[in-house]
XYZ file of C-alpha atoms in Angstrom:
720
model
C -0.341 0.128 -0.026
C 1.334 3.347 -0.946
C 2.069 5.904 1.987
C -0.723 8.699 2.434
C 0.381 12.262 1.960
C -0.921 15.192 4.348
C -3.224 16.909 1.392
C -4.246 14.024 -0.721
C -6.321 11.315 -1.658
C -5.749 7.242 -1.472
C -4.724 5.771 -4.561
C -6.643 3.471 -5.395
C -5.132 0.455 -7.658
C -6.136 0.348 -11.511
C -7.056 -3.137 -11.146
C -9.785 -2.468 -8.372
C -11.488 0.748 -10.791
C -13.302 -0.229 -13.157
C -12.997 -0.016 -17.376
C -16.275 2.398 -17.587
C -14.431 4.880 -15.342
C -10.820 4.428 -16.386
C -9.379 8.226 -16.124
C -7.073 7.175 -19.392
C -10.192 6.240 -21.073
C -12.240 8.394 -20.554
C -14.332 10.889 -22.992
C -17.139 11.044 -25.129
C -16.234 10.578 -28.218
C -16.531 7.292 -30.170
C -13.480 5.642 -29.624
C -13.031 6.447 -26.208
C -16.410 4.690 -25.909
C -15.471 1.352 -28.275
C -12.405 1.140 -25.791
C -13.921 0.753 -22.884
C -16.615 -1.425 -23.905
C -14.218 -3.277 -25.736
C -13.095 -6.560 -24.749
C -9.015 -6.206 -24.558
C -8.219 -10.266 -23.179
C -9.305 -10.932 -26.405
C -6.909 -9.071 -28.449
C -2.895 -8.450 -28.104
C -2.862 -5.327 -26.356
C -4.140 -7.774 -23.482
C -6.434 -7.038 -20.394
C -6.190 -3.530 -19.184
C -5.376 -4.369 -15.805
C -2.173 -5.245 -17.164
C -1.880 -2.340 -19.292
C 1.784 -0.331 -18.890
C 1.549 2.800 -18.242
C 3.453 4.463 -20.830
C 0.336 2.161 -22.937
C -1.918 4.640 -20.546
C -0.729 7.693 -20.909
C -0.287 6.754 -24.498
C -3.820 6.319 -24.716
C -4.975 9.635 -22.809
C -3.504 11.720 -25.354
C -4.895 10.424 -28.333
C -8.494 9.800 -27.184
C -7.669 13.678 -25.995
C -6.029 14.672 -29.607
C -8.142 15.882 -31.967
C -5.172 15.454 -34.103
C -5.436 12.066 -35.754
C -3.354 9.532 -33.905
C -2.068 6.143 -34.072
C -0.402 3.706 -31.711
C 0.768 0.358 -32.438
C 1.288 -1.212 -29.410
C 3.470 -4.711 -28.842
C 5.510 -7.214 -31.172
C 2.544 -7.351 -33.535
C 1.783 -3.554 -33.683
C -2.061 -3.945 -32.227
C -3.468 -0.462 -33.769
C -5.487 1.802 -31.018
C -7.155 4.859 -32.731
C -8.654 8.273 -32.148
C -11.698 9.411 -33.305
C -9.467 12.467 -35.613
C -8.289 8.682 -37.298
C -11.170 7.518 -37.851
C -12.249 8.584 -41.110
C -8.435 7.596 -42.364
C -9.953 4.384 -42.215
C -12.517 4.893 -44.731
C -15.431 2.555 -44.994
C -14.308 -1.178 -44.837
C -11.763 -0.961 -41.765
C -13.490 0.598 -39.073
C -14.266 -0.818 -35.704
C -13.337 -3.960 -36.990
C -9.554 -3.958 -36.986
C -9.568 -1.691 -32.941
C -6.961 -4.133 -31.416
C -6.096 -6.073 -33.603
C -2.454 -7.186 -35.962
C -1.286 -3.864 -38.295
C -1.089 -6.468 -40.829
C -5.209 -7.632 -40.538
C -5.957 -3.528 -40.868
C -2.868 -2.528 -43.991
C -2.021 -5.250 -45.526
C -1.715 -3.681 -49.322
C 0.849 -1.472 -47.591
C 2.372 -3.840 -45.306
C 5.532 -4.574 -47.088
C 6.054 -0.004 -47.078
C 5.694 0.487 -43.844
C 6.118 -2.810 -41.856
C 9.369 -2.487 -42.018
C 9.293 0.863 -40.981
C 7.843 -0.002 -37.511
C 10.210 -3.130 -37.358
C 13.507 -0.498 -37.499
C 11.502 2.144 -34.470
C 11.254 -1.189 -32.317
C 14.192 -2.363 -32.941
C 16.631 0.858 -32.554
C 14.080 3.334 -31.234
C 14.657 6.126 -32.933
C 11.593 8.087 -34.211
C 10.744 8.630 -38.784
C 9.500 11.347 -40.188
C 7.517 10.788 -43.570
C 6.261 13.837 -45.922
C 3.716 13.341 -47.853
C 4.947 9.473 -48.289
C 2.581 7.869 -50.849
C 0.818 4.482 -49.586
C -1.574 3.010 -52.359
C -4.890 2.028 -49.531
C -7.718 -0.444 -49.511
C -10.413 1.422 -47.188
C -12.850 2.533 -49.838
C -13.774 -0.586 -52.329
C -10.559 -0.230 -54.510
C -6.613 0.368 -54.573
C -6.990 4.441 -53.569
C -3.511 6.961 -54.361
C -3.440 9.351 -50.839
C -0.413 10.748 -49.692
C 0.180 11.120 -45.844
C 2.101 13.589 -43.603
C 3.610 11.285 -40.190
C 6.118 10.150 -37.942
C 6.794 6.910 -35.728
C 7.919 7.917 -32.288
C 8.566 4.639 -29.642
C 7.063 4.115 -27.012
C 8.922 3.070 -23.909
C 7.925 0.813 -21.306
C 9.313 0.936 -17.526
C 11.563 -1.596 -18.600
C 13.125 0.431 -20.999
C 11.909 -1.463 -23.844
C 10.243 -0.042 -27.003
C 6.569 -1.572 -25.723
C 5.004 0.161 -28.805
C 4.974 2.943 -32.048
C 3.206 6.581 -31.413
C 1.885 7.490 -34.836
C 0.929 11.106 -35.030
C -0.468 11.521 -38.326
C -1.922 14.119 -40.989
C -3.814 12.918 -44.589
C -1.824 15.979 -47.521
C -3.798 13.367 -50.277
C -5.659 16.672 -50.909
C -3.958 19.122 -50.905
C -1.151 16.854 -53.618
C -3.587 16.502 -55.936
C -4.463 20.049 -56.202
C -1.332 21.555 -56.369
C -0.515 18.607 -58.914
C -3.941 19.346 -60.876
C -3.433 22.341 -60.541
C 0.284 22.671 -62.892
C -1.717 20.538 -65.405
C -4.400 23.754 -65.638
C -1.182 26.333 -65.944
C -0.043 24.328 -68.766
C -3.218 23.808 -70.346
C -3.752 27.903 -69.462
C -0.319 28.658 -71.209
C -1.184 26.682 -74.499
C -4.419 28.847 -75.119
C -3.070 31.670 -76.910
C -0.040 30.072 -79.188
C -1.946 27.902 -81.635
C -2.621 28.974 -85.186
C -4.710 26.353 -86.407
C -7.141 24.361 -85.408
C -5.395 21.134 -85.807
C -2.071 21.831 -84.089
C -4.499 23.242 -81.279
C -6.120 19.692 -80.644
C -1.899 18.413 -81.081
C -0.962 20.955 -77.516
C -3.926 19.327 -75.957
C -3.287 16.157 -76.041
C 0.159 16.417 -75.181
C 0.250 18.455 -72.328
C -2.927 16.338 -70.898
C -0.608 13.334 -71.548
C 2.161 14.962 -69.122
C -0.769 14.591 -66.469
C -1.972 10.824 -66.634
C -1.752 10.388 -62.756
C -4.892 12.710 -63.636
C -5.750 11.607 -66.868
C -5.375 8.235 -67.345
C -6.860 8.946 -71.066
C -8.371 11.579 -73.197
C -10.073 11.186 -76.886
C -10.756 15.056 -78.830
C -13.573 14.357 -81.063
C -14.773 17.670 -83.042
C -18.583 17.798 -84.366
C -18.857 17.117 -87.873
C -20.635 20.352 -90.430
C -23.484 18.584 -90.462
C -24.206 17.253 -87.343
C -24.759 14.137 -87.401
C -21.087 12.422 -86.990
C -18.018 13.044 -84.530
C -14.484 12.736 -85.798
C -11.679 12.424 -83.274
C -9.199 14.448 -84.515
C -6.810 13.857 -80.502
C -6.413 11.153 -78.183
C -3.906 9.704 -75.421
C -3.763 6.377 -74.573
C -4.753 5.287 -77.746
C -3.534 4.939 -81.023
C -3.583 7.791 -82.596
C -5.974 7.769 -86.350
C -9.681 9.528 -86.811
C -12.859 7.935 -85.618
C -15.934 9.069 -86.860
C -18.769 8.009 -84.244
C -22.512 9.071 -84.688
C -24.094 11.668 -82.600
C -27.136 10.281 -81.848
C -27.939 7.655 -78.664
C -26.380 4.105 -78.102
C -23.299 4.879 -79.490
C -20.155 4.163 -77.075
C -20.273 8.082 -76.128
C -23.275 9.935 -74.805
C -22.511 12.744 -77.132
C -26.208 13.073 -77.636
C -26.670 13.429 -74.537
C -23.990 16.188 -73.835
C -25.045 17.875 -76.787
C -28.840 17.988 -75.434
C -27.797 19.377 -72.141
C -25.077 20.800 -72.769
C -23.402 19.378 -69.164
C -20.687 16.836 -69.153
C -22.031 13.499 -68.570
C -20.293 10.527 -66.165
C -20.287 7.471 -67.889
C -19.089 3.775 -66.470
C -16.513 1.908 -68.634
C -17.807 -1.657 -69.738
C -15.322 -4.638 -68.423
C -16.265 -6.137 -71.619
C -13.896 -3.605 -73.290
C -11.275 -3.883 -70.401
C -8.457 -2.934 -70.173
C -9.291 0.688 -71.055
C -5.846 2.943 -70.259
C -5.140 3.526 -66.715
C -2.782 5.966 -67.217
C 0.026 6.290 -64.523
C -1.502 3.133 -62.716
C -1.845 -0.822 -63.920
C -5.377 -1.296 -63.348
C -7.831 0.285 -66.063
C -9.798 2.836 -65.177
C -13.348 2.262 -64.466
C -14.834 5.975 -65.199
C -14.866 8.581 -67.849
C -16.690 11.983 -68.125
C -17.757 13.098 -71.851
C -17.577 17.203 -71.568
C -18.924 19.561 -74.131
C -16.618 22.415 -75.710
C -18.638 25.448 -76.415
C -17.236 27.885 -78.335
C -15.990 30.746 -76.112
C -18.553 33.934 -75.873
C -20.981 31.799 -77.588
C -23.519 28.337 -76.699
C -22.470 27.049 -80.095
C -20.867 23.441 -79.546
C -17.590 22.603 -81.119
C -17.046 19.292 -79.734
C -15.954 16.668 -77.213
C -14.041 15.705 -74.018
C -13.974 12.227 -73.044
C -11.267 12.136 -69.884
C -10.416 8.717 -68.074
C -10.840 8.593 -64.121
C -7.799 7.974 -61.810
C -8.575 4.152 -61.332
C -7.229 5.302 -57.833
C -9.437 8.294 -56.685
C -13.048 8.589 -56.401
C -14.549 11.577 -58.665
C -15.586 13.892 -56.220
C -16.200 17.737 -56.630
C -12.833 18.619 -56.719
C -11.694 16.104 -59.583
C -14.899 16.848 -60.921
C -14.152 20.887 -60.690
C -9.921 19.862 -61.533
C -12.079 18.017 -65.115
C -14.532 21.179 -66.028
C -11.335 23.050 -66.215
C -9.505 21.214 -68.034
C -11.992 21.128 -70.287
C -12.975 24.753 -70.399
C -9.121 25.551 -71.228
C -9.068 23.357 -73.693
C -12.411 24.649 -75.240
C -10.593 27.922 -74.843
C -7.686 26.571 -76.617
C -9.668 25.664 -79.794
C -11.710 28.427 -79.718
C -8.929 31.311 -79.899
C -7.103 28.841 -82.645
C -10.810 28.778 -85.250
C -10.442 32.805 -84.636
C -6.921 32.947 -85.140
C -7.590 31.001 -88.285
C -11.208 32.952 -88.820
C -8.849 36.201 -88.422
C -6.381 34.654 -91.096
C -9.220 33.879 -93.492
C -10.766 37.376 -93.416
C -7.008 39.645 -94.016
C -6.615 36.617 -96.665
C -9.943 37.932 -97.380
C -9.456 41.676 -97.267
C -6.509 41.798 -99.256
C -7.745 40.078 -101.916
C -10.852 43.134 -102.088
C -8.614 45.573 -102.453
C -7.055 43.995 -104.592
C -10.454 43.417 -106.503
C -11.427 47.091 -105.048
C -8.246 48.051 -107.563
C -9.765 46.449 -110.428
C -13.438 47.227 -110.768
C -12.511 50.987 -109.862
C -12.118 51.545 -113.227
C -15.451 49.790 -113.816
C -17.380 52.354 -111.394
C -18.412 54.789 -113.942
C -19.941 52.194 -116.151
C -21.761 50.045 -113.094
C -22.858 53.655 -111.918
C -25.216 54.302 -115.877
C -26.261 50.635 -115.296
C -27.532 50.632 -112.270
C -30.785 50.314 -111.325
C -31.263 53.338 -108.772
C -30.867 57.459 -109.906
C -27.689 58.677 -109.534
C -25.825 61.527 -109.714
C -23.544 64.191 -108.512
C -23.468 67.570 -107.595
C -20.983 69.989 -107.506
C -19.728 73.208 -105.581
C -22.869 75.773 -103.538
C -24.781 76.090 -106.446
C -25.109 71.794 -106.794
C -24.757 71.905 -110.592
C -25.318 68.807 -111.991
C -21.203 67.247 -112.936
C -22.733 63.173 -113.502
C -26.173 61.544 -113.844
C -26.709 58.355 -114.950
C -29.499 57.479 -117.637
C -32.085 55.903 -114.265
C -31.755 59.806 -112.822
C -32.166 61.175 -116.236
C -35.582 58.903 -116.456
C -37.194 59.814 -112.942
C -37.044 63.454 -114.225
C -38.867 62.368 -117.799
C -35.882 62.561 -119.784
C -35.315 65.993 -118.997
C -32.066 67.609 -119.170
C -29.608 69.373 -116.707
C -26.333 68.179 -117.071
C -23.780 71.179 -116.633
C -26.775 73.387 -114.984
C -27.480 74.165 -111.130
C -30.174 72.435 -109.636
C -32.374 75.494 -108.377
C -32.535 76.545 -112.622
C -32.728 73.014 -113.981
C -35.465 72.155 -111.606
C -37.220 74.518 -111.008
C -39.714 73.323 -108.877
C -37.838 71.670 -106.307
C -36.191 74.507 -105.198
C -38.787 74.603 -102.337
C -38.147 70.854 -101.528
C -35.194 70.059 -102.750
C -32.460 72.549 -102.359
C -32.072 73.658 -98.274
C -31.827 69.674 -97.961
C -29.364 70.260 -99.737
C -27.321 72.994 -98.536
C -27.244 71.136 -95.266
C -25.522 68.402 -96.075
C -23.045 71.183 -98.229
C -22.471 72.918 -94.914
C -22.846 70.315 -91.976
C -21.322 67.185 -93.594
C -24.362 65.696 -92.626
C -25.265 62.477 -94.341
C -29.230 63.126 -95.222
C -31.336 59.749 -95.324
C -34.666 60.756 -97.103
C -37.372 57.833 -96.545
C -40.936 58.174 -98.980
C -40.361 62.074 -99.492
C -42.695 63.697 -101.209
C -41.680 65.392 -104.016
C -43.263 67.844 -106.304
C -42.194 66.815 -109.934
C -42.864 68.046 -113.901
C -42.258 64.928 -115.512
C -45.168 65.846 -118.400
C -47.393 69.168 -118.668
C -48.297 69.284 -115.183
C -46.123 69.230 -111.834
C -47.485 65.800 -109.713
C -46.492 64.787 -106.141
C -44.082 61.501 -106.406
C -42.385 59.674 -103.354
C -38.245 58.847 -102.803
C -36.217 56.905 -101.462
C -32.698 58.824 -101.210
C -29.458 59.579 -100.150
C -27.503 62.565 -100.056
C -23.785 62.397 -99.118
C -21.152 64.522 -99.696
C -17.696 64.781 -101.778
C -14.466 65.423 -100.083
C -11.526 66.637 -101.565
C -8.320 65.122 -100.472
C -7.527 67.891 -97.884
C -11.029 67.450 -96.356
C -12.997 70.287 -98.018
C -17.065 69.085 -99.449
C -16.424 69.749 -102.776
C -19.985 68.427 -103.720
C -23.341 65.972 -103.257
C -23.201 62.089 -104.871
C -27.254 61.353 -105.006
C -28.514 58.107 -104.864
C -32.885 57.635 -105.468
C -34.646 55.142 -105.485
C -38.856 56.112 -106.686
C -42.009 54.564 -104.433
C -44.787 55.616 -105.797
C -46.385 52.793 -106.152
C -45.275 50.983 -103.146
C -46.277 54.095 -100.624
C -49.348 54.323 -102.674
C -50.077 50.478 -101.903
C -49.213 50.852 -98.275
C -51.933 53.956 -97.765
C -54.218 51.468 -99.920
C -53.493 48.779 -97.409
C -53.705 51.367 -93.994
C -57.639 52.516 -96.127
C -58.419 48.941 -95.519
C -57.091 48.505 -92.290
C -59.225 50.775 -90.941
C -62.241 50.028 -92.844
C -61.311 46.376 -90.863
C -61.055 47.813 -87.607
C -64.487 49.459 -88.196
C -65.980 46.143 -89.570
C -65.015 43.965 -86.118
C -66.418 47.233 -83.857
C -69.243 46.599 -86.267
C -69.249 42.601 -85.927
C -68.422 43.125 -81.827
C -71.746 45.137 -82.378
C -73.789 42.556 -84.118
C -72.150 39.774 -81.746
C -73.611 41.244 -78.766
C -77.003 42.537 -79.979
C -77.764 39.207 -81.987
C -76.682 36.896 -78.711
C -79.036 39.234 -76.738
C -81.929 39.046 -79.235
C -81.146 34.566 -79.260
C -80.791 34.208 -75.486
C -83.772 36.650 -74.529
C -86.057 33.919 -75.843
C -84.120 31.166 -75.153
C -84.877 32.316 -71.259
C -88.825 33.105 -72.316
C -88.481 28.833 -73.275
C -86.623 28.445 -70.637
C -88.786 30.095 -67.934
C -91.973 28.834 -69.304
C -91.223 25.557 -68.658
C -90.578 25.915 -65.384
C -94.135 27.977 -64.883
C -96.158 24.836 -66.397
C -94.295 21.926 -64.506
C -95.538 24.387 -61.496
C -99.073 25.059 -62.758
C -99.035 21.581 -63.903
C -97.001 19.585 -61.169
C -100.439 17.303 -59.645
C -100.991 16.565 -63.351
C -97.834 15.778 -64.752
C -96.745 12.656 -65.015
C -93.110 11.381 -64.871
C -91.624 11.399 -68.682
C -93.647 15.059 -68.833
C -91.151 16.168 -65.815
C -88.278 14.148 -67.544
C -89.143 15.931 -71.147
C -89.591 19.102 -69.602
C -86.277 18.750 -68.248
C -84.895 17.615 -70.988
C -86.518 20.356 -72.687
C -84.803 22.911 -70.243
C -81.467 20.850 -70.623
C -81.426 22.239 -74.694
C -81.948 25.687 -73.415
C -79.353 26.059 -71.465
C -76.678 23.518 -73.857
C -77.476 26.118 -76.776
C -77.025 29.718 -74.159
C -73.362 28.019 -73.230
C -72.925 27.731 -77.255
C -73.627 31.326 -77.453
C -71.455 32.557 -74.856
C -68.993 30.017 -76.944
C -69.433 30.723 -79.918
C -69.516 34.680 -79.154
C -65.804 34.830 -76.700
C -64.427 32.558 -79.462
C -65.157 34.918 -82.113
C -63.502 37.765 -79.602
C -60.617 35.849 -78.407
C -57.618 36.827 -81.266
C -59.594 40.454 -81.574
C -59.545 41.732 -78.126
C -56.670 42.002 -76.312
C -56.360 42.657 -72.199
C -53.792 44.372 -70.561
C -50.820 42.788 -69.367
C -50.076 42.659 -65.858
C -47.821 40.895 -62.810
C -49.226 37.482 -62.581
C -48.949 35.189 -60.239
C -50.253 31.944 -61.216
C -49.957 30.134 -57.793
C -52.790 32.262 -57.073
C -54.281 32.410 -59.998
C -54.488 28.338 -60.435
C -56.122 29.392 -56.356
C -58.442 31.756 -57.409
C -59.639 29.438 -60.891
C -60.162 26.036 -58.395
C -62.250 28.294 -56.024
C -64.119 29.923 -58.345
C -65.324 26.430 -59.560
C -65.899 24.621 -56.577
C -65.283 21.116 -57.257
C -67.135 18.436 -55.139
C -65.650 17.116 -52.106
C -64.699 14.329 -53.450
C -62.989 15.590 -56.091
C -59.461 17.781 -56.010
C -57.232 19.790 -58.116
C -54.010 19.759 -56.320
C -51.700 22.929 -57.913
C -47.903 22.113 -57.346
C -45.013 24.238 -56.078
C -42.857 26.824 -57.830
C -45.474 28.079 -60.113
C -43.991 31.628 -61.899
C -45.024 35.130 -61.809
C -44.943 36.606 -65.187
C -46.238 39.642 -67.636
C -49.473 38.342 -68.967
C -52.901 38.983 -69.131
C -54.420 37.883 -66.009
C -58.004 37.639 -67.866
C -57.282 35.042 -71.372
C -54.740 33.073 -68.811
C -57.510 31.918 -66.227
C -59.630 31.469 -68.837
C -57.414 28.753 -70.093
C -57.277 27.122 -66.544
C -60.702 27.039 -66.193
C -61.330 25.829 -69.640
C -58.628 22.852 -68.838
C -60.115 22.649 -65.209
C -63.274 22.619 -65.893
C -62.840 19.703 -68.857
C -60.877 17.158 -66.992
C -63.809 16.846 -64.296
C -66.858 17.630 -66.255
C -65.269 13.895 -68.647
C -63.681 12.392 -65.291
C -66.472 9.463 -65.179
C -66.013 8.854 -61.784
C -66.594 11.435 -58.434
C -63.076 11.158 -56.975
C -61.392 13.178 -60.280
C -58.384 14.590 -59.162
C -56.280 16.721 -60.926
C -52.351 17.638 -60.497
C -50.777 21.495 -61.778
C -47.205 21.594 -62.514
C -44.929 23.877 -63.865
C -41.584 23.307 -65.770
C -38.889 25.489 -67.416
C -38.918 24.665 -71.712
C -36.473 27.859 -72.701
C -38.207 30.897 -73.930
C -41.771 29.200 -72.174
C -43.523 27.507 -69.194
C -44.916 24.529 -69.683
C -47.837 24.507 -67.562
C -49.269 20.472 -67.288
C -52.720 19.549 -65.936
C -52.702 15.681 -65.594
C -55.619 13.964 -64.591
C -57.313 10.739 -63.446
C -59.746 10.207 -66.007
C -60.506 7.875 -69.073
C -58.029 9.031 -71.512
C -58.803 10.021 -74.684
C -57.381 7.361 -77.494
C -54.066 9.621 -79.860
C -56.803 9.458 -82.619
C -58.556 12.154 -81.383
C -55.894 14.468 -79.978
C -55.547 16.460 -82.727
C -59.680 16.338 -82.991
C -60.406 17.601 -79.613
C -58.653 21.285 -80.066
C -61.333 21.850 -82.769
C -64.479 23.820 -82.746
C -67.441 21.792 -81.688
C -65.501 18.706 -81.352
C -67.204 16.226 -78.634
C -66.174 12.569 -77.648
C -69.068 11.786 -76.301
C -72.769 12.267 -76.947
C -74.301 15.601 -75.997
C -76.996 13.605 -74.070
C -73.984 11.199 -71.940
C -72.013 14.495 -70.880
C -73.796 18.085 -71.001
C -70.741 20.429 -73.825
C -70.687 22.661 -76.934
C -67.463 21.723 -78.065
C -65.834 24.915 -77.821
C -63.915 25.001 -74.447
C -60.812 23.370 -75.969
C -60.856 25.146 -78.722
C -61.001 28.384 -77.399
C -58.556 27.524 -74.902
C -55.458 26.814 -78.087
C -57.272 30.559 -80.090
C -56.030 32.063 -76.616
C -52.732 30.529 -76.135
C -51.799 30.704 -79.555
C -52.825 34.137 -80.464
C -49.687 34.619 -76.969
C -47.447 33.108 -79.035
C -47.710 29.683 -76.961
C -48.757 26.378 -78.073
C -50.954 23.174 -76.620
C -50.237 19.957 -77.028
C -51.739 16.097 -74.762
C -50.168 13.287 -73.916
C -52.696 10.500 -73.147
C -53.547 6.749 -73.875
C -57.137 5.141 -72.903
C -57.716 4.403 -69.816
C -54.617 6.004 -67.843
C -55.961 10.095 -67.772
C -54.420 12.465 -69.644
C -51.471 15.199 -69.425
C -52.363 18.792 -70.793
C -49.655 20.476 -72.010
C -49.834 24.324 -71.943
C -46.545 26.566 -73.362
C -46.868 29.924 -72.233
C -44.106 32.288 -73.522
C -42.484 33.929 -70.659
C -42.463 37.096 -72.736
C -45.723 38.291 -74.277
C -45.950 38.567 -77.539
C -45.920 42.628 -78.277
C -49.460 43.274 -80.634
C -49.496 45.414 -83.340
């Protein structure tokens, strides 16, 4: 027994302390709990009661540390570790190897670390390894990893090495990032030095070939001019040579999907075609990723880049970002080369054009003479005619104007044309006349004609204005035709107004007697209630039903006629709120349900026509459901320039033979005695949507319900 010292409490032998209360196993972490619950007597470490103080101290430090620590104990190097070390074990090495000999856990690297551990145990000298490569099997595959760690001896009380203390840190992310960054820098340095696309492809492949540790292989494809094939123009890890591949679905690489989505696609490589190149490693690649190569600054696809994934690394986010940056550099490299090629072609064409311009200069005057436009040259402030081609003379009615000032040659133009010429001569600013009304004497009388023309100042070598060139086109017939069209448009608008008034009056005059018939039938039924039989009552009900149907038909025809002629004010519409209001207006039976999905947009639209579309479709689905528990699901998806609103029901469905017919006016698929309807509702929907720049569609099979699509434009169409 130890002696008691003043101010101390009696010490208790470790053997007498329960394992759950052992101070060197204290802690709230997973590994502290596991060590307290572990049967140490069943493993090489031995019972806790027999642990030397050095092991207890090391375990206490290990469990309380937030740095990854592993302890190798005894001649079998039995393993103990803390929570911070736990991620290093991956998904396959925890917790079954706690307390077990080291080679059982790390068999794949024991030929590397085993001698290091034996050396420390034998010599008592610590080791230090920085960014040391270890190929571990911890996540289901042989994985490339890097660690910085030290092996330090743990001394027993007798002076022997009882175990080894290992403080370690995984440096894999940093080393991989640095290695990949070097490759990206090399790719970036190539973007502006390739004068041709062919050389750019070769540069890209040579650079990627230097990064085989991260890009196990690469295939570069150029999109063909007919958009049906992709031709291989570069590769690493494979034999060179052209390899035209179709872009349709089902080809070795998912080019069709990449082209459609313009996003990268991961590909699991089939083992049947193995071995795929593994780059720096002997194992074949298991995965590849296919990237679209887009033209810089444009949305045009110029090709595809297929890159093999390192077989000893998983394709995590950081690896995917590296591939995305690499493909971006390659795309930029190809785009720059294309721009350079295009500039070279443009320069060559420009030089050829200058030479051609010099050859054509001599022919210019002849061309002026043959031009269909009226061309003349006026010199000086008096605007003296120096040149006029035959067409210009023809426009003047054959009058002789050469060598004369314009105000004397054409005195009727003095008030209209001369001020315009004076302004051009004074300011140097060209004047563009559009359908200018000009009084001109071609015969005995002066008449009004219309011209499009350009007055362009002519400069001498010193930059002083010395004259004005004139190019004129007569558009008298076009102006008269447009004026006639404007008159017809005004008359058509007046006719439409008369038609609207007539439709209103006609519908009122037609519905008034219908309401009278309905009321009369009710009065007759009330008056003869005691004497009227069931058959008579049924006939009276049918009569009123026909009256209401005819009234609905009149309303439908009136609504259909107004769809393309009337426009509401464009306003901000919350479609979710609009659908909820429409559902409340319909007030479906309690058994029926209308489910409005989330994510409904807020858009600029005509509120009333859009609500009429939804009301007609929901009403139509409820009416033809053929069941009391009718259900309508409404959703919205993005469709480029449109919102794709879908209304899906659980009704009887529609045979594909009738998918076009249902949109026609007065079209129904069921007898009107069975389901009340005018056959106008869907035609109104179609007309509203199409006049606003959208379209409608249906997906349905008999017995499987129907899904109606409304493609509504995101931006409202400007109505002239």
